[in-house]
mmCIF file of N, CA and C in Angstrom:
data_model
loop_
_atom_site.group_PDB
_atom_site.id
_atom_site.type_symbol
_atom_site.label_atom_id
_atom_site.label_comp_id
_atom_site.label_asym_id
_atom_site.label_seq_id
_atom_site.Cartn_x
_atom_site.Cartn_y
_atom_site.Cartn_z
ATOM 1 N N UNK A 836 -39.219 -6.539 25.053
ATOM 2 C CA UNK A 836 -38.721 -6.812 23.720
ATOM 3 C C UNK A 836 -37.665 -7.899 23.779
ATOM 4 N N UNK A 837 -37.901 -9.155 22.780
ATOM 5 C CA UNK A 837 -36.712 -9.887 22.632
ATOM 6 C C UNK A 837 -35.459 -9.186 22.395
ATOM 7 N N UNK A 838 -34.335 -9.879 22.276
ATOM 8 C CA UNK A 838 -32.923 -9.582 21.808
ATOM 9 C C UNK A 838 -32.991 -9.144 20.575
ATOM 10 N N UNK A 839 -32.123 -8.286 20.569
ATOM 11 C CA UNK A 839 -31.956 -7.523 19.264
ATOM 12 C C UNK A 839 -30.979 -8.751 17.740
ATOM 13 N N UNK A 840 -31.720 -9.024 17.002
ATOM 14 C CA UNK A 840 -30.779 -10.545 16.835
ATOM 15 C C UNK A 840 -30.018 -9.682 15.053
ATOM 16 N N UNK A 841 -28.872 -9.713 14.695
ATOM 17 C CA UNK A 841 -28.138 -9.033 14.143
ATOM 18 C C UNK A 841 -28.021 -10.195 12.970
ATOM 19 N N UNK A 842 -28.446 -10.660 11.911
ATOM 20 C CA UNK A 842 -28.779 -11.599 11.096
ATOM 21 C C UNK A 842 -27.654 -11.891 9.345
ATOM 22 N N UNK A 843 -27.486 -10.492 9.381
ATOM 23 C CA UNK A 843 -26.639 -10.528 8.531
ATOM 24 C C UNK A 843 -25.680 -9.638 8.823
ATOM 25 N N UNK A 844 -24.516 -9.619 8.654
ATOM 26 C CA UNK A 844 -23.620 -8.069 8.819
ATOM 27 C C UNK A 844 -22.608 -8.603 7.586
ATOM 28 N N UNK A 845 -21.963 -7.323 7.688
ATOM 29 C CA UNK A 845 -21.099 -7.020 6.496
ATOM 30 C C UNK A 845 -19.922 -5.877 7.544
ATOM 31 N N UNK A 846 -18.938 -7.240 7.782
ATOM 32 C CA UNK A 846 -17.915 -6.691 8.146
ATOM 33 C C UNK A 846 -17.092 -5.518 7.693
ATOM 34 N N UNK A 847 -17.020 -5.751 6.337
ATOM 35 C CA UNK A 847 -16.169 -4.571 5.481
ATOM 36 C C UNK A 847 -16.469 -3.070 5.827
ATOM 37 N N UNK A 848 -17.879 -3.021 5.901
ATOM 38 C CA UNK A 848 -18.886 -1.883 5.466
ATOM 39 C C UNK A 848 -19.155 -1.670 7.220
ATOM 40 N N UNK A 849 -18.892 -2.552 8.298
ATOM 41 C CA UNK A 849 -19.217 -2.262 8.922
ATOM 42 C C UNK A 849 -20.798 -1.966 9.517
ATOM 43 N N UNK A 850 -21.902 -2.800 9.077
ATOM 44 C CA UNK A 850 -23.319 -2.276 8.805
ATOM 45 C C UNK A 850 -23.786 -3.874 9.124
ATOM 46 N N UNK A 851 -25.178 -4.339 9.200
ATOM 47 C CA UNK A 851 -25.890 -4.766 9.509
ATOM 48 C C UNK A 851 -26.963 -4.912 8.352
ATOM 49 N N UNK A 852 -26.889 -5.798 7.459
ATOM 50 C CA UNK A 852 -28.275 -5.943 5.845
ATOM 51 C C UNK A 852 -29.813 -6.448 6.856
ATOM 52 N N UNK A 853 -29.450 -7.230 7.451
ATOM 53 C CA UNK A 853 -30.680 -7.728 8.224
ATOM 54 C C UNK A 853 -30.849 -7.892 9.656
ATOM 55 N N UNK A 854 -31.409 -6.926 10.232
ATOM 56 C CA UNK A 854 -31.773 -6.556 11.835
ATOM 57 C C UNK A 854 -33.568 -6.857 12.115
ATOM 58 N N UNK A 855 -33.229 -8.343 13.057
ATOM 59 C CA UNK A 855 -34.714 -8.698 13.788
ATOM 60 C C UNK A 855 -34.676 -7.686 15.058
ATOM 61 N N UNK A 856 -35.600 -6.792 15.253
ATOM 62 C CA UNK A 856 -35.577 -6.083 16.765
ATOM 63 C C UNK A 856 -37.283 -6.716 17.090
ATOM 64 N N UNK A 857 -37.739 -7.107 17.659
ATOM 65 C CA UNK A 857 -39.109 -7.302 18.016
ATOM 66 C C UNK A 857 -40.010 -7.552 17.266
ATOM 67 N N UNK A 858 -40.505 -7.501 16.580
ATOM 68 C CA UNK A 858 -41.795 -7.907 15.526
ATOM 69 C C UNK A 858 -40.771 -7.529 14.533
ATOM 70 N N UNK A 859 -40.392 -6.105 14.366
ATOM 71 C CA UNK A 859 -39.925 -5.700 13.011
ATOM 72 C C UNK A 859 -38.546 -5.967 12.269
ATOM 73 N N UNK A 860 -38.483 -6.571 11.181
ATOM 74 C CA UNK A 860 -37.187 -6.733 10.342
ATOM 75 C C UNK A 860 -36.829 -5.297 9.245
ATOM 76 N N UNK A 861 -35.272 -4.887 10.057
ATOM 77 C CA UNK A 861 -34.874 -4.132 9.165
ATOM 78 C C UNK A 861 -33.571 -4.568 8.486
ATOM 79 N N UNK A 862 -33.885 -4.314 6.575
ATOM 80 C CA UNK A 862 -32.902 -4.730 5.995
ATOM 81 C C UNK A 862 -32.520 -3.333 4.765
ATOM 82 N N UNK A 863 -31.145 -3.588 4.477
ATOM 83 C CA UNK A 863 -30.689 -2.376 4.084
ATOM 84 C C UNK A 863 -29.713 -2.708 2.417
ATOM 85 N N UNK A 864 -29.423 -1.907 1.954
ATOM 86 C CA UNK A 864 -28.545 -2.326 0.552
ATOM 87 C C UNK A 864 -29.143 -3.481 0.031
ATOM 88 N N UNK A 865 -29.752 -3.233 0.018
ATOM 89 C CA UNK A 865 -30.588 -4.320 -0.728
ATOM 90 C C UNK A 865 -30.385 -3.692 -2.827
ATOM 91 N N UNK A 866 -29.782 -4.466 -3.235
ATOM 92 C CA UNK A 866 -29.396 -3.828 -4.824
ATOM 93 C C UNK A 866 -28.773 -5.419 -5.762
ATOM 94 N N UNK A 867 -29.145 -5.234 -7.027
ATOM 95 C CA UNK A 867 -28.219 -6.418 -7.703
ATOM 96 C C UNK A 867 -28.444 -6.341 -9.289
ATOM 97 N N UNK A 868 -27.797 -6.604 -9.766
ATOM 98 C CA UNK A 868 -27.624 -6.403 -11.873
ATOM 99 C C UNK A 868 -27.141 -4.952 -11.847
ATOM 100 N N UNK A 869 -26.164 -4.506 -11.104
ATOM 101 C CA UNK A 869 -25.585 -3.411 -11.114
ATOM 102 C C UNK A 869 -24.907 -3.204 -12.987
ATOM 103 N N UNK A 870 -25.091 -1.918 -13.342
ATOM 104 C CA UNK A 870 -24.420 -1.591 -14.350
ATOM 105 C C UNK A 870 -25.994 -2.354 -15.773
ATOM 106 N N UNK A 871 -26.924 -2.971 -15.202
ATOM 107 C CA UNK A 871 -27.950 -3.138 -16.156
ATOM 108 C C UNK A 871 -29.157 -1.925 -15.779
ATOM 109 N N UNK A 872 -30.016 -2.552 -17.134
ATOM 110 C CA UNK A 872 -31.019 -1.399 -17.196
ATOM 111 C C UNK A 872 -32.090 -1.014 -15.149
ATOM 112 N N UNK A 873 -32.717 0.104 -15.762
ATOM 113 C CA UNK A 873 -33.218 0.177 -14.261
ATOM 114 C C UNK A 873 -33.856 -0.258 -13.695
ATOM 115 N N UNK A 874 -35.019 -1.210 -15.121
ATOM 116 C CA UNK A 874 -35.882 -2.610 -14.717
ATOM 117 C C UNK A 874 -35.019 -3.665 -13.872
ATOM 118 N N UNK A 875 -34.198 -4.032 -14.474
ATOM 119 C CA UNK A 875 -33.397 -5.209 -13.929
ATOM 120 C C UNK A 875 -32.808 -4.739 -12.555
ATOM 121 N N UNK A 876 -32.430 -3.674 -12.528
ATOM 122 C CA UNK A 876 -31.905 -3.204 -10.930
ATOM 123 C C UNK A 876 -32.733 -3.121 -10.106
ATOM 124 N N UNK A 877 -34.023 -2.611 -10.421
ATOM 125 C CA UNK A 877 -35.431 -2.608 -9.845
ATOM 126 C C UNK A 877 -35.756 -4.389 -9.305
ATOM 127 N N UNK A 878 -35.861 -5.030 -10.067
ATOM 128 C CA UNK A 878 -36.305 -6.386 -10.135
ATOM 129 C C UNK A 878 -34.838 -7.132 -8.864
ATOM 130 N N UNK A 879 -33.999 -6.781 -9.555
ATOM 131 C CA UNK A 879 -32.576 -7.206 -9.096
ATOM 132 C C UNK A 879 -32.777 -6.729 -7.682
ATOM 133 N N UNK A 880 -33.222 -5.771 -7.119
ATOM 134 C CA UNK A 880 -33.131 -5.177 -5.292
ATOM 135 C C UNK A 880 -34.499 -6.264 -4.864
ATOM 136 N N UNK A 881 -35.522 -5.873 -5.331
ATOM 137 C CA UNK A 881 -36.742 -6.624 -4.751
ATOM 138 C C UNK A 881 -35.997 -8.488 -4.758
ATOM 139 N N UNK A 882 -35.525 -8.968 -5.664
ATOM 140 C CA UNK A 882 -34.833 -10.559 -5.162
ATOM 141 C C UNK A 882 -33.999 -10.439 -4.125
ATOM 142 N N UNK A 883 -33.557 -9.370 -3.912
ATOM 143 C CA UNK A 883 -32.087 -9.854 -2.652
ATOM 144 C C UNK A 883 -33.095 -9.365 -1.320
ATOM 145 N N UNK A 884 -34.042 -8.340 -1.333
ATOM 146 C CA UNK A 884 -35.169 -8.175 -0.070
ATOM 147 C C UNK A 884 -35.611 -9.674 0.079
ATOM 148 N N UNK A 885 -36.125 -10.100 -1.496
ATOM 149 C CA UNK A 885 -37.038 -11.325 -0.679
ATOM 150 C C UNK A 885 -36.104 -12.711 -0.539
ATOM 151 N N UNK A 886 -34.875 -12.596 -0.820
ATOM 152 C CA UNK A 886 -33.907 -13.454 -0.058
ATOM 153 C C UNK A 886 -33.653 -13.495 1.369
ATOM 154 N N UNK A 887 -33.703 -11.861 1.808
ATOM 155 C CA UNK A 887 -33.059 -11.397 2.556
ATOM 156 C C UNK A 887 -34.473 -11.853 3.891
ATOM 157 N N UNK A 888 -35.649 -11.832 3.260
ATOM 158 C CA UNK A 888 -36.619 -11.935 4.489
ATOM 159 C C UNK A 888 -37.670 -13.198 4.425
ATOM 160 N N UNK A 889 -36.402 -14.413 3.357
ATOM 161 C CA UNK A 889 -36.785 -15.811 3.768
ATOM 162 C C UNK A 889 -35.550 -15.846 4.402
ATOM 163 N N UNK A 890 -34.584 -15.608 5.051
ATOM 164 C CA UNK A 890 -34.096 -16.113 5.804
ATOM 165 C C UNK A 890 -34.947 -16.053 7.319
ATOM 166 N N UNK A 891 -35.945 -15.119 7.754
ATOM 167 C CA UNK A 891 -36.291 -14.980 8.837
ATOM 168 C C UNK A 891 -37.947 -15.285 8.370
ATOM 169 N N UNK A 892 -38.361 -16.013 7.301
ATOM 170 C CA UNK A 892 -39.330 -16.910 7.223
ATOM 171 C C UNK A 892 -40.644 -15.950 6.823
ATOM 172 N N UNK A 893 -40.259 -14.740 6.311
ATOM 173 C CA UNK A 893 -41.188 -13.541 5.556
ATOM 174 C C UNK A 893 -41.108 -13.429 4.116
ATOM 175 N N UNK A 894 -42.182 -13.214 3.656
ATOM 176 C CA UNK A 894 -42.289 -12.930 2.192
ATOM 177 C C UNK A 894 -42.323 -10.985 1.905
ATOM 178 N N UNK A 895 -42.176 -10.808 0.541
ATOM 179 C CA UNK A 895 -41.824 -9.590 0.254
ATOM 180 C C UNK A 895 -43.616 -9.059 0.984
ATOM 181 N N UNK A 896 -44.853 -9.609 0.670
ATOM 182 C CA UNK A 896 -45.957 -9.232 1.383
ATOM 183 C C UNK A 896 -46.369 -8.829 2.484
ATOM 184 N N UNK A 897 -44.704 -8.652 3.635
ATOM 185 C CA UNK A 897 -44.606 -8.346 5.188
ATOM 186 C C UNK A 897 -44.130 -6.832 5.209
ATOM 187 N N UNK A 898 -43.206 -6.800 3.780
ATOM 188 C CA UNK A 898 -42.946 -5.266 3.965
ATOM 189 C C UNK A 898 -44.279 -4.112 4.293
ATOM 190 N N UNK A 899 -43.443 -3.337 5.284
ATOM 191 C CA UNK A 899 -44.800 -1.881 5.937
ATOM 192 C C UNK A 899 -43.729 -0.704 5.261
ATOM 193 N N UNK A 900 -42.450 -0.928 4.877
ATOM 194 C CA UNK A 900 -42.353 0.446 4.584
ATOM 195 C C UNK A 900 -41.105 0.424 4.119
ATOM 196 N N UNK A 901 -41.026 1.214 2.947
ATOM 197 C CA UNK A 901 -39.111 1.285 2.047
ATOM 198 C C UNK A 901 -39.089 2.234 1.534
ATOM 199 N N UNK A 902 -37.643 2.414 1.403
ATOM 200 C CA UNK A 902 -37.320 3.345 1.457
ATOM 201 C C UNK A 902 -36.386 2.983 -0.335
ATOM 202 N N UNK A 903 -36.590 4.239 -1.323
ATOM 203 C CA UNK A 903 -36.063 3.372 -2.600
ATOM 204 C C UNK A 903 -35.281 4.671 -3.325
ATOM 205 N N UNK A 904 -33.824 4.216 -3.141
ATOM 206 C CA UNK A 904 -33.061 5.235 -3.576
ATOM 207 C C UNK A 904 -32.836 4.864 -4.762
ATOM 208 N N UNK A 905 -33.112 6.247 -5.830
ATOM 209 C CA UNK A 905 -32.618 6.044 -7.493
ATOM 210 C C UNK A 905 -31.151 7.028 -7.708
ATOM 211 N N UNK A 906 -30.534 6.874 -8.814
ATOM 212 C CA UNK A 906 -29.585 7.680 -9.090
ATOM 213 C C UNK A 906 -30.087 8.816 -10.038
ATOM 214 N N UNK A 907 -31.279 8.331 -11.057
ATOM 215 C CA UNK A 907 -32.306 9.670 -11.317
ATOM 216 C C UNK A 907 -33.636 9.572 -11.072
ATOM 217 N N UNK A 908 -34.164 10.248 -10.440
ATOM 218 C CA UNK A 908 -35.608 10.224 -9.506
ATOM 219 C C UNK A 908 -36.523 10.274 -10.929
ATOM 220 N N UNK A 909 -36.122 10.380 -11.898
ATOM 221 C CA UNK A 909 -37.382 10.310 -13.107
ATOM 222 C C UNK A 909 -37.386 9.076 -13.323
ATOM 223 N N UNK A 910 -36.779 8.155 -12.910
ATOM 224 C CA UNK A 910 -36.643 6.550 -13.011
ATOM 225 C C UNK A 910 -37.713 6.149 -12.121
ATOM 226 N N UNK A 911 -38.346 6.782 -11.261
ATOM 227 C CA UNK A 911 -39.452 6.493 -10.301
ATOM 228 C C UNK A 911 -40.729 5.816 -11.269
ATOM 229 N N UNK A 912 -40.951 6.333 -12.257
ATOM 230 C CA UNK A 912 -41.991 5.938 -13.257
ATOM 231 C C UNK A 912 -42.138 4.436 -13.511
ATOM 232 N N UNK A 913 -40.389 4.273 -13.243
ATOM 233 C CA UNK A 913 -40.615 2.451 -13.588
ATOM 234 C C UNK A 913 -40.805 1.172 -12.619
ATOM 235 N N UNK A 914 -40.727 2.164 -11.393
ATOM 236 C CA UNK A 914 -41.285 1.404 -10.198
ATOM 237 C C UNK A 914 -42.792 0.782 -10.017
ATOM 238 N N UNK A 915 -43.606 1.525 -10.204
ATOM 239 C CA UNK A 915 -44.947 1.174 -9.870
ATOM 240 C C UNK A 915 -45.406 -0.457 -10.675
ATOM 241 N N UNK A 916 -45.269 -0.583 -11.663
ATOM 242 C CA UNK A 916 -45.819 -1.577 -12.432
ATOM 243 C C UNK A 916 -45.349 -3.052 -11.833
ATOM 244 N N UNK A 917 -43.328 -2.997 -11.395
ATOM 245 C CA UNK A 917 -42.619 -3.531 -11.198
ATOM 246 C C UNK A 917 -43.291 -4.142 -9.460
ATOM 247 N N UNK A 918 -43.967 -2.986 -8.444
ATOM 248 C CA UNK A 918 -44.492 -3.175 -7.551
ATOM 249 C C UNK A 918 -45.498 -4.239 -7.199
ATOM 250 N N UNK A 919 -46.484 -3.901 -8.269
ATOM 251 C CA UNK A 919 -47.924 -4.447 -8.770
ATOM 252 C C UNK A 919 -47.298 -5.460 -9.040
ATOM 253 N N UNK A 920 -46.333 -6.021 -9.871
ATOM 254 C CA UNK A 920 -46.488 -7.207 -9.802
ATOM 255 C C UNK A 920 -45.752 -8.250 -8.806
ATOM 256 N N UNK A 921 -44.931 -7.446 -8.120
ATOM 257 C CA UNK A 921 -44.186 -8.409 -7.397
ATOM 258 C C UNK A 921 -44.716 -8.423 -5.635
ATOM 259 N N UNK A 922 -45.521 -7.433 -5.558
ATOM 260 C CA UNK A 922 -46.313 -7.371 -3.832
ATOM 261 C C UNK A 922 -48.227 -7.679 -4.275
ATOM 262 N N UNK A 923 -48.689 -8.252 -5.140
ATOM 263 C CA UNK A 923 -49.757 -8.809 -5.187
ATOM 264 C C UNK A 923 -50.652 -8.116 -4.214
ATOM 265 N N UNK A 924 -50.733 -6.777 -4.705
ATOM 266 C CA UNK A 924 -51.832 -6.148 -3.766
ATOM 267 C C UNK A 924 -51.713 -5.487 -2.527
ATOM 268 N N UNK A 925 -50.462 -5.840 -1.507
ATOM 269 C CA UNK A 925 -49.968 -5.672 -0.472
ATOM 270 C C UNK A 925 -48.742 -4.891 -0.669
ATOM 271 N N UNK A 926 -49.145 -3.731 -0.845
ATOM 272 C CA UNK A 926 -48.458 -2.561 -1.312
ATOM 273 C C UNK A 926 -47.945 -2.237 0.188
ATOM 274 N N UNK A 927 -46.205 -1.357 0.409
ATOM 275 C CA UNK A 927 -45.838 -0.881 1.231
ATOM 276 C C UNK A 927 -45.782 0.703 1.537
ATOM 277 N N UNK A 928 -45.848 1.251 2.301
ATOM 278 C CA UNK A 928 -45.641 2.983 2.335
ATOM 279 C C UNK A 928 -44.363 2.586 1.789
ATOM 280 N N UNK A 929 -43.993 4.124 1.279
ATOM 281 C CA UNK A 929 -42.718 4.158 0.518
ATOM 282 C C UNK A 929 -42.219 5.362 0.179
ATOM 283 N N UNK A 930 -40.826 5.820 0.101
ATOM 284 C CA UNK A 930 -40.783 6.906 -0.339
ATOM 285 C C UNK A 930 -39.096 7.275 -1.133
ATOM 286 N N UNK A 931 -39.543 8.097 -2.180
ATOM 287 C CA UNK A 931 -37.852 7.776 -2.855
ATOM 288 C C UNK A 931 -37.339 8.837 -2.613
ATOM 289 N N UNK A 932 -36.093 9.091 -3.162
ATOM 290 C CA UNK A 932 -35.228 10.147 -2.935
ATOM 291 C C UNK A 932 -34.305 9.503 -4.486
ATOM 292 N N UNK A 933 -33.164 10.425 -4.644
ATOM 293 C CA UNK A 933 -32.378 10.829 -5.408
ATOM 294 C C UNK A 933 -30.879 10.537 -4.653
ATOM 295 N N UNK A 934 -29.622 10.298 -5.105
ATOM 296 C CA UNK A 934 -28.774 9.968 -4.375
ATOM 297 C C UNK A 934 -27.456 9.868 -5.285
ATOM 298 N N UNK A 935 -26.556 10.239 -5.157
ATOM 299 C CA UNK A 935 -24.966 9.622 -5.811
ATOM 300 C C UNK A 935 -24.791 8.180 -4.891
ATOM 301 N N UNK A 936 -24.693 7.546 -5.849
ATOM 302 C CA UNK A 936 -23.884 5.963 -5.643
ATOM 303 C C UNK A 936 -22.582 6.293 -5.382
ATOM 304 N N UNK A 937 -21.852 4.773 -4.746
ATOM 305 C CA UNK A 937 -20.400 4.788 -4.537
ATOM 306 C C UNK A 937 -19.696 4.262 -6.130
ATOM 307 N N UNK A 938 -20.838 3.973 -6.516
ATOM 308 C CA UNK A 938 -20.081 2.905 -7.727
ATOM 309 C C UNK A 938 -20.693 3.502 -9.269
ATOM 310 N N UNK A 939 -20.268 3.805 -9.796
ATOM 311 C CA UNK A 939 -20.903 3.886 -11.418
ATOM 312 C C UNK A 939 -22.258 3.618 -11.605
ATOM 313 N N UNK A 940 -22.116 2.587 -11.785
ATOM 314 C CA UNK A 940 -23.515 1.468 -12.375
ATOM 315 C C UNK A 940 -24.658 0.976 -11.746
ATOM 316 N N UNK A 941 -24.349 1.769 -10.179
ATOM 317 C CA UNK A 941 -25.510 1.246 -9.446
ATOM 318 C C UNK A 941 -26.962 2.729 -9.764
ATOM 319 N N UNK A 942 -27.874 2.239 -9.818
ATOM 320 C CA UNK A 942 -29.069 3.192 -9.901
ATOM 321 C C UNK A 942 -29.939 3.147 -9.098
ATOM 322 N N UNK A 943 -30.266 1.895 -8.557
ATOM 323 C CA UNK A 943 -31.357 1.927 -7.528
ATOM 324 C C UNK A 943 -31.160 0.873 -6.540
ATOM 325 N N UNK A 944 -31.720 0.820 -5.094
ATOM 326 C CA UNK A 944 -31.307 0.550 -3.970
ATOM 327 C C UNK A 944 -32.455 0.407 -2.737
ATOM 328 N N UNK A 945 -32.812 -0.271 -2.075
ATOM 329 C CA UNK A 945 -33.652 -0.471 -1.740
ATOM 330 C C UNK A 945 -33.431 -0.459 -0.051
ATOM 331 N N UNK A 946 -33.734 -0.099 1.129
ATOM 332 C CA UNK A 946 -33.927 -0.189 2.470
ATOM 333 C C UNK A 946 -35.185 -0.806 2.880
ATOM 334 N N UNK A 947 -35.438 -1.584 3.562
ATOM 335 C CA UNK A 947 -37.126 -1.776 3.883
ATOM 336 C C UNK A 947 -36.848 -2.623 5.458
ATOM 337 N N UNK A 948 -38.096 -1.963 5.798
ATOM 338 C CA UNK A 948 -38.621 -2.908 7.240
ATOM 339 C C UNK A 948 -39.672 -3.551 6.857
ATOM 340 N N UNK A 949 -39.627 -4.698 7.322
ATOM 341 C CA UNK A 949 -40.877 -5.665 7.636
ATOM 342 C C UNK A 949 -41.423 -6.208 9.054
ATOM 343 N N UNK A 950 -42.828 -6.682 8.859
ATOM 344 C CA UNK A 950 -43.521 -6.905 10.227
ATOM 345 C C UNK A 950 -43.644 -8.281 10.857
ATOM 346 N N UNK A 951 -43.417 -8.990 11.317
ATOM 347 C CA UNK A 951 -43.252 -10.223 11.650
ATOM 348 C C UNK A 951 -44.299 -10.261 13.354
ATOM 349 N N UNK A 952 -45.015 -10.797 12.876
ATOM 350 C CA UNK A 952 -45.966 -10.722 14.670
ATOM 351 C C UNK A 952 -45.024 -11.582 15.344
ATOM 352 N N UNK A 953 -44.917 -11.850 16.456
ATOM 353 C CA UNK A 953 -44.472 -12.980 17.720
ATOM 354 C C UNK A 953 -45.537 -13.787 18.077
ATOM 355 N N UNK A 954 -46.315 -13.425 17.489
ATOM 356 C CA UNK A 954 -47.679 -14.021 18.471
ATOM 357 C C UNK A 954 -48.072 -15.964 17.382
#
């Protein structure tokens, strides 16, 4: 396995948003339009992922698997459509959960790995 290459960190927090380990990219807190509706927070996490995995030259179509925290899990309903249109078919495993935020206004939140061959 190559070097473990540490791509983004966040000193404050102490954490790591974007970790290359070998083929796979893991990125984390992925969230943005905090305090707007849950579309826009929805929409708002999927832009900072696919910011987050052109820096290492991947499109949101590499994600294999995320992880999608809501602040109410009946908000799950508004995911799917939001999916369909923004992974063009190339759907990821996925799985949500329910969660207290640190902050008020945040509702949804996104973790995901992606696959990057070497070859």
């Amino acid at each position: 396995m190559n070097e473990i290459r540490r791509i983004e960190m966040d000193e404050i927090w102490a954490d790591s948003t974007i970790i290359e380990a070998g083929d796979y990219i893991f990125t984390s807190y992925c969230m943005r339009n905090e305090g707007e509706s849950i579309e826009k927070q929805i929409n708002g996490a999927f832009d900072v992922l696919e910011e987050r995995l052109e820096k290492v030259g991947l499109t949101l179509e590499s994600v294999v698997q995320m992880d999608c925290l809501f602040k109410d899990i009946m908000d799950i309903h508004k995911l799917p459509p939001i999916i369909k249109e923004r992974f063009h078919n190339k759907y990821p495993a996925r799985k949500a959960f329910e969660t207290k935020f640190l902050r008020e206004g945040i509702s949804f939140q996104i973790d995901a790995v992606a696959y990057k061959s070497s070859k």
